[in-house]
mmCIF file of C-alpha atoms and ligand atoms in Angstrom:
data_model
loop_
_atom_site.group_PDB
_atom_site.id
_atom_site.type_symbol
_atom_site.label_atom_id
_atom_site.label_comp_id
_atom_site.label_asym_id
_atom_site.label_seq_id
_atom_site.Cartn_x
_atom_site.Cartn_y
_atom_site.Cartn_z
ATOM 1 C CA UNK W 1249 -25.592 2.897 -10.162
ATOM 2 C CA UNK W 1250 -22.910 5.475 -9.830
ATOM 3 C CA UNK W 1251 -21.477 6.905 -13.473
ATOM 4 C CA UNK W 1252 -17.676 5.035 -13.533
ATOM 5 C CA UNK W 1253 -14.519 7.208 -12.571
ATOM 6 C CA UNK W 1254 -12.038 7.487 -15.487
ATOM 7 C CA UNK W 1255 -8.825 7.370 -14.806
ATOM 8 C CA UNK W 1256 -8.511 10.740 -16.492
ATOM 9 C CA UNK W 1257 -10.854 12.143 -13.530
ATOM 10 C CA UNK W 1258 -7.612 10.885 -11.003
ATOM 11 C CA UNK W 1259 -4.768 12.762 -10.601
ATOM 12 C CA UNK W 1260 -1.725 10.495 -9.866
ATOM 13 C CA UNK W 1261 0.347 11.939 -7.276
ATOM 14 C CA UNK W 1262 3.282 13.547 -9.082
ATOM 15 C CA UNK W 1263 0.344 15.967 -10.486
ATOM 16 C CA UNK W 1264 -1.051 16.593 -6.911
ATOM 17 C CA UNK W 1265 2.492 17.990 -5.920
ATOM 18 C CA UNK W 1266 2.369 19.592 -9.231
ATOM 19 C CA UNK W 1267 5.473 18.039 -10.074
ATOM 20 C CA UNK W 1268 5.811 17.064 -14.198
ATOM 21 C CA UNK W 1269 8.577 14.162 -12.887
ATOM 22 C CA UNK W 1270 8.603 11.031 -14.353
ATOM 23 C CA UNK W 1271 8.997 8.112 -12.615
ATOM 24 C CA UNK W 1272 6.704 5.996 -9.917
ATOM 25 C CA UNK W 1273 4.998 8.871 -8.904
ATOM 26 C CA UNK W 1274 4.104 10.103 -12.221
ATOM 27 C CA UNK W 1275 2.353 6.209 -12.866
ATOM 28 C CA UNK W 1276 0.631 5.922 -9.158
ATOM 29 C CA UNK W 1277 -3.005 7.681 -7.773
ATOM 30 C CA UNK W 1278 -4.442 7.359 -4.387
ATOM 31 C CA UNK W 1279 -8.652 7.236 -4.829
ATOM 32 C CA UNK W 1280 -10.385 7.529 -1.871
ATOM 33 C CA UNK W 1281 -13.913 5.265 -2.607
ATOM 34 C CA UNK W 1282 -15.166 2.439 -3.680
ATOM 35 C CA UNK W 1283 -13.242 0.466 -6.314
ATOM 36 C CA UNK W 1284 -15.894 -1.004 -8.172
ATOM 37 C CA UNK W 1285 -16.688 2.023 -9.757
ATOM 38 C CA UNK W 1286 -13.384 2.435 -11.502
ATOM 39 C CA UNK W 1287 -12.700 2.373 -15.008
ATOM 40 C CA UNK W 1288 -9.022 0.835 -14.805
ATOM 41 C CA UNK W 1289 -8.296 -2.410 -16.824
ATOM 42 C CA UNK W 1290 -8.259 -4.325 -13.563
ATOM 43 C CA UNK W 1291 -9.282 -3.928 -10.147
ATOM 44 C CA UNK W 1292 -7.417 -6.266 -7.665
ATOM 45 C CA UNK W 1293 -10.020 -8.575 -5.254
ATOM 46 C CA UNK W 1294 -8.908 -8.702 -1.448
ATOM 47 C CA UNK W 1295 -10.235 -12.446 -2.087
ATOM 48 C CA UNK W 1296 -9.798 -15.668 0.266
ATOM 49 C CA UNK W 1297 -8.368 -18.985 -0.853
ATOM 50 C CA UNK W 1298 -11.591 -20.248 -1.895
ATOM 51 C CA UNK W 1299 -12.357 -17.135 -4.681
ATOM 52 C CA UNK W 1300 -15.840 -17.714 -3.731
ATOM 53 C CA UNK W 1301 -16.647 -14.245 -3.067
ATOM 54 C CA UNK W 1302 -17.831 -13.250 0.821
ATOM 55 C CA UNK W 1303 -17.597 -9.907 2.492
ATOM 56 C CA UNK W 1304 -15.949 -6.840 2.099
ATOM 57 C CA UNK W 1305 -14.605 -5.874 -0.994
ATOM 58 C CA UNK W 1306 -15.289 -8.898 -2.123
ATOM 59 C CA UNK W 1307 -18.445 -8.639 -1.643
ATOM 60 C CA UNK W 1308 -19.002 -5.231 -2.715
ATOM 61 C CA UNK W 1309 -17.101 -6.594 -6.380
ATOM 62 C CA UNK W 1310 -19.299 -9.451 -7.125
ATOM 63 C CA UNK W 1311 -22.430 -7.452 -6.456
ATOM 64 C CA UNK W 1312 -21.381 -4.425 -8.945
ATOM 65 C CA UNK W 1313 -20.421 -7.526 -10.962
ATOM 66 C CA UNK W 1314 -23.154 -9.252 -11.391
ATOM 67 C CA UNK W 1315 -23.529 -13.292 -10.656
ATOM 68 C CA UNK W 1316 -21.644 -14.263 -14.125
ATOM 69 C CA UNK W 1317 -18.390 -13.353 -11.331
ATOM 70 C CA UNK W 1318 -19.179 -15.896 -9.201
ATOM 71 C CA UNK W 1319 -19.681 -18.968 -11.738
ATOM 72 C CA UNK W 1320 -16.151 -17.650 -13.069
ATOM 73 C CA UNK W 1321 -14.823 -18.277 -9.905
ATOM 74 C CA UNK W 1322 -16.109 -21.292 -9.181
ATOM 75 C CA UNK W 1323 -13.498 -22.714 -11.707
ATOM 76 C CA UNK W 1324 -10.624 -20.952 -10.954
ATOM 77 C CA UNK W 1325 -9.690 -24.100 -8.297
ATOM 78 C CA UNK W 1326 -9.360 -21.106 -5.776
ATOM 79 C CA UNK W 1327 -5.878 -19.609 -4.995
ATOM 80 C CA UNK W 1328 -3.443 -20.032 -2.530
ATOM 81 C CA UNK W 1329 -2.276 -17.140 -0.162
ATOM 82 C CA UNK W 1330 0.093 -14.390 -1.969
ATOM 83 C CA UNK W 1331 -0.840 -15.886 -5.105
ATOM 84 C CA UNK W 1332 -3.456 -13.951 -7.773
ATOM 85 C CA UNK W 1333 -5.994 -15.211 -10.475
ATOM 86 C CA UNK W 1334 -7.961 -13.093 -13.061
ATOM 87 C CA UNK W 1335 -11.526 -12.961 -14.077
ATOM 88 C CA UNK W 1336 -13.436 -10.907 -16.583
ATOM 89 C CA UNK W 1337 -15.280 -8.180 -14.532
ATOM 90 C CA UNK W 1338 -18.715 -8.776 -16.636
ATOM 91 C CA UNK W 1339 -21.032 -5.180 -15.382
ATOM 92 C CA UNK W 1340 -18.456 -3.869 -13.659
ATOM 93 C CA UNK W 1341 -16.604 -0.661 -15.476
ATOM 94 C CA UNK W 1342 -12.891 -2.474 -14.975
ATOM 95 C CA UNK W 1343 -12.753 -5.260 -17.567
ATOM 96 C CA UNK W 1344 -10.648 -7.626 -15.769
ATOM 97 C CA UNK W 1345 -11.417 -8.843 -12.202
ATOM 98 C CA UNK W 1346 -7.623 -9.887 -10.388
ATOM 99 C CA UNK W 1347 -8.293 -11.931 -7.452
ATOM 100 C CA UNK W 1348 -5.532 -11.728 -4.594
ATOM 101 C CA UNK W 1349 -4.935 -13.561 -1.686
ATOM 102 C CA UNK W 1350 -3.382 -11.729 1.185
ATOM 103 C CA UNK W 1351 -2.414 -13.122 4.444
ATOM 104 C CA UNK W 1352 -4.059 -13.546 7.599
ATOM 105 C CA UNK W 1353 -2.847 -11.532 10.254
ATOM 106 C CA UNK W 1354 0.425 -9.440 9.570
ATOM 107 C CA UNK W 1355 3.027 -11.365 7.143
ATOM 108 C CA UNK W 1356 4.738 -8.792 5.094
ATOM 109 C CA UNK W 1357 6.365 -11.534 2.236
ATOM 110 C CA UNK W 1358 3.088 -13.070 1.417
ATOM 111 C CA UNK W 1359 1.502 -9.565 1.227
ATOM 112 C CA UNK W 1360 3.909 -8.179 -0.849
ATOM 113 C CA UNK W 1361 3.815 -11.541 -2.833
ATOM 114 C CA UNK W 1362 0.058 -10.888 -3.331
ATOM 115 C CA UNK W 1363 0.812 -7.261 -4.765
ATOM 116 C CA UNK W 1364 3.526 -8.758 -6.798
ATOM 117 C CA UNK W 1365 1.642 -11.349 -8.297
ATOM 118 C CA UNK W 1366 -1.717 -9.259 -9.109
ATOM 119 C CA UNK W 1367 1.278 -6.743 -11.338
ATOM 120 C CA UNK W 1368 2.609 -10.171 -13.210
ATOM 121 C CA UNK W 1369 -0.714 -11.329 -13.744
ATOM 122 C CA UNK W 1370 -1.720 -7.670 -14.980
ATOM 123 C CA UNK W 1371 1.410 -7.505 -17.375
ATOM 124 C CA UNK W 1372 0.718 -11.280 -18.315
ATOM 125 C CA UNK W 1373 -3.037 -10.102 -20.118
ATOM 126 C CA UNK W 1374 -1.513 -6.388 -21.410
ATOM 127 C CA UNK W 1375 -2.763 -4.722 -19.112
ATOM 128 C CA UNK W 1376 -2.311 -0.783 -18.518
ATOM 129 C CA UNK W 1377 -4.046 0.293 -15.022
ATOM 130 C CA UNK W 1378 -4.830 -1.706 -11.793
ATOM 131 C CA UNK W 1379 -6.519 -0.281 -9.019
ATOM 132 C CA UNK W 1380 -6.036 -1.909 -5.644
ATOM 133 C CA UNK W 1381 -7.642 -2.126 -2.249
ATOM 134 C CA UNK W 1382 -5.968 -2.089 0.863
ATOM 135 C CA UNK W 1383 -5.706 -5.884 0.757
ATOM 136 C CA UNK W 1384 -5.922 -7.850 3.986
ATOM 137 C CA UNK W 1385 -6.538 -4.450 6.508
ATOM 138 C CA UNK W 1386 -10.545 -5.394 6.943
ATOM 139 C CA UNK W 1387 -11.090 -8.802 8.473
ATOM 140 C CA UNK W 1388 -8.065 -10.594 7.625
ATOM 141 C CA UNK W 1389 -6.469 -7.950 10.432
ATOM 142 C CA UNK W 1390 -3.352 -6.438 8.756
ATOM 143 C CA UNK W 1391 -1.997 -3.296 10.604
ATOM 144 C CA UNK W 1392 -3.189 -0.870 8.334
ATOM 145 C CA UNK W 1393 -0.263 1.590 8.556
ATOM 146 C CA UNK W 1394 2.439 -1.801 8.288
ATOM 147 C CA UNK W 1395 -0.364 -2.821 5.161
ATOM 148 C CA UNK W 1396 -0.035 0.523 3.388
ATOM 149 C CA UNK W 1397 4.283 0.636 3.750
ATOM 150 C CA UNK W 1398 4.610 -2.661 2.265
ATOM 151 C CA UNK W 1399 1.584 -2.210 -0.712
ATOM 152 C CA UNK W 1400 3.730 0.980 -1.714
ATOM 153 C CA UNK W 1401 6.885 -0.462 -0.917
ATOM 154 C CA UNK W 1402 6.409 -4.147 -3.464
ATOM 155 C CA UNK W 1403 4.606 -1.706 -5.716
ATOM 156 C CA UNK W 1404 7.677 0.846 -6.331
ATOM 157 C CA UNK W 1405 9.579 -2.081 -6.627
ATOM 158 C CA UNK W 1406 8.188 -3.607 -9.423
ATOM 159 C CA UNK W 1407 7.275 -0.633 -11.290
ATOM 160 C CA UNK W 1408 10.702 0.524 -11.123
ATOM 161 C CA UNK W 1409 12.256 -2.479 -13.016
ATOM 162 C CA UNK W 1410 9.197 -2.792 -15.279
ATOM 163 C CA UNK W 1411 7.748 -0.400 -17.253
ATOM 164 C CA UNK W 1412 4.486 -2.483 -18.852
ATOM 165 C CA UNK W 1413 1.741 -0.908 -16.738
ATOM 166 C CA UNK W 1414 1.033 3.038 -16.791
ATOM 167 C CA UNK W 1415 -0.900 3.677 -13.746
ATOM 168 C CA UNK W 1416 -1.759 1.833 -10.574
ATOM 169 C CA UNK W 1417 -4.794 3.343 -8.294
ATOM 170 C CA UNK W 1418 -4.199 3.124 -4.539
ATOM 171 C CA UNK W 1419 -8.184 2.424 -3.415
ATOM 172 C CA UNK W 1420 -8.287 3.236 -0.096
ATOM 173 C CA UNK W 1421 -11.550 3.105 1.978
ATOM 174 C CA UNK W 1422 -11.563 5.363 4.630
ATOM 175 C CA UNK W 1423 -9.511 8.427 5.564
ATOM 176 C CA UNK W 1424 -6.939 6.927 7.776
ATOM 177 C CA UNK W 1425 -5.967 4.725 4.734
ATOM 178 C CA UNK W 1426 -6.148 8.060 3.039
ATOM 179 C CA UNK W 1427 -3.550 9.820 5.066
ATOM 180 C CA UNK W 1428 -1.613 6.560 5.200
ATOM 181 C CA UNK W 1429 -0.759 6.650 1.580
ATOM 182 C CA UNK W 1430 -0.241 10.251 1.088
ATOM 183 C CA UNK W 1431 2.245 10.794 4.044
ATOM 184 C CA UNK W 1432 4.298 7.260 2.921
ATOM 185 C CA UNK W 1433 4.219 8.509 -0.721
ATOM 186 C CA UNK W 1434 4.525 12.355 -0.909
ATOM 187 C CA UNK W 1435 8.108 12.327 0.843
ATOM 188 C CA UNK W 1436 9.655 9.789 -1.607
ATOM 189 C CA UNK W 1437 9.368 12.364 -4.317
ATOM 190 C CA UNK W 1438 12.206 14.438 -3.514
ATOM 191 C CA UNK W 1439 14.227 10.972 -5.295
ATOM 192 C CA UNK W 1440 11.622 10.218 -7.829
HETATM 193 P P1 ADP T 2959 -9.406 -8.650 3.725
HETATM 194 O O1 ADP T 2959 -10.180 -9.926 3.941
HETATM 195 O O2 ADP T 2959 -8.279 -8.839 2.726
HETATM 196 O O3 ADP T 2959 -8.975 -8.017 4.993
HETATM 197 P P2 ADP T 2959 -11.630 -6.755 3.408
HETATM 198 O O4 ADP T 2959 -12.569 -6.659 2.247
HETATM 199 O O5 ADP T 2959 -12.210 -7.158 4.728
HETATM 200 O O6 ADP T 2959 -10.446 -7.718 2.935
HETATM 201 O O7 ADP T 2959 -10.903 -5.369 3.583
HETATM 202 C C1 ADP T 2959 -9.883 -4.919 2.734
HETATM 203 C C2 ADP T 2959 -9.997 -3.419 2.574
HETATM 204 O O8 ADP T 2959 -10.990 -3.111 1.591
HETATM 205 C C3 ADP T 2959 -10.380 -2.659 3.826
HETATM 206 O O9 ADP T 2959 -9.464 -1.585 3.988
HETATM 207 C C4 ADP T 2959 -11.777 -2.138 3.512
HETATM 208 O O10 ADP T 2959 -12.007 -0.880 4.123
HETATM 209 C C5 ADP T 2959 -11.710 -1.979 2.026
HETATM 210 N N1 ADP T 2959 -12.972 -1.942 1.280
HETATM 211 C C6 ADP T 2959 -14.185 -2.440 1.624
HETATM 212 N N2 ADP T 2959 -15.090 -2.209 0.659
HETATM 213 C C7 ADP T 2959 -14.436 -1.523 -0.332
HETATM 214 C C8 ADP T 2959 -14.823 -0.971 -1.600
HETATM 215 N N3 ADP T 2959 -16.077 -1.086 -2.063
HETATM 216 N N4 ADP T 2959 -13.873 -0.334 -2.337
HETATM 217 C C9 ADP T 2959 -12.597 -0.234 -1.888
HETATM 218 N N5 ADP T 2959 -12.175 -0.721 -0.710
HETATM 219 C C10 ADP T 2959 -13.082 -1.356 0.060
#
């Protein structure tokens, strides 16, 4: 077992353009590693309509969490696509587990939808911080590139008319995701 990441330990990317702006880029962090060692309020599932756990980051989130996860989810009724459902995250560091459903192949409403609803359902419990994978770029076969615009894109969007959570964690797994999010969100500060 890894020691948990703080949020404290991740700079949000206002501070790694050393920029003191307010604003979206003053609330949002891109983490490169794994998400179930972060210390947010929530970490977002990339989970499948049945919420029954399976491979991936799913996976990788219900072993840090422990097998308590999976009876949890076993009554949530599972969850249909672009929708989200929360769990406690039992061992994990995050306390809340929200499980999102993203589409299957490249469908930018219902991704943004799942993004969307994960925030609500954040907001909904008083949450602060949410950390998020790259949700449906591993075997549900999202362009990663078209995944990352519209995960920053749904994410701005509701963060600019709502003001209830204080930091959101891009997760990303690998380095392409990496430079994905830093080149889509390092321009957009000249207007933020
Ligand atoms: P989906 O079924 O939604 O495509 P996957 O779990 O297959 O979900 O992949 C979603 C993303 O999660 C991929 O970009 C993958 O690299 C990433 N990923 C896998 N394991 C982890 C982890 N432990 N922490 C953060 N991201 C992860």
């Amino acid at each position: 077992m890894h020691s948990p990441v703080l949020l404290s330990e991740i700079p949000t990317v206002a501070t790694c353009l050393g920029r003191t702006a307010s604003g979206f880029l003053s609330k949002v962090s891109v983490y490169h590693g794994d998400i179930t060692q972060l210390k947010v309020d929530a970490i977002v599932n990339a989970a499948d309509e049945a919420v029954l756990g399976g491979g991936g980051v799913d996976g990788a989130i219900h072993r840090a969490a422990g097998p308590a996860l999976l009876e949890e989810c076993r009554l949530l009724g599972g969850c249909a696509t672009g929708q989200a459902k929360i769990t406690k995250g039992y061992q994990l560091p995050a306390k809340y587990v929200i499980h999102a459903v993203g589409p299957v192949g490249e469908k930018p409403v219902l991704l943004a939808r799942a993004y969307t609803a994960s925030l609500e359902l954040a907001r909904a419990h008083g949450l602060k911080s949410i950390a998020f994978p790259c949700i449906s770029t591993g075997v549900f076969g999202y362009p990663p590139k078209a995944a990352c615009h519209v995960a920053v894109d749904a994410v701005k969007a509701w963060m600019d008319r709502d003001d209830a959570l204080v930091r959101v964690v891009f997760c990303v797994f690998n380095t392409k995701s990496q430079s994905l999010y830093n080149e889509y969100l390092k321009p957009a500060t000249t207007s933020t």
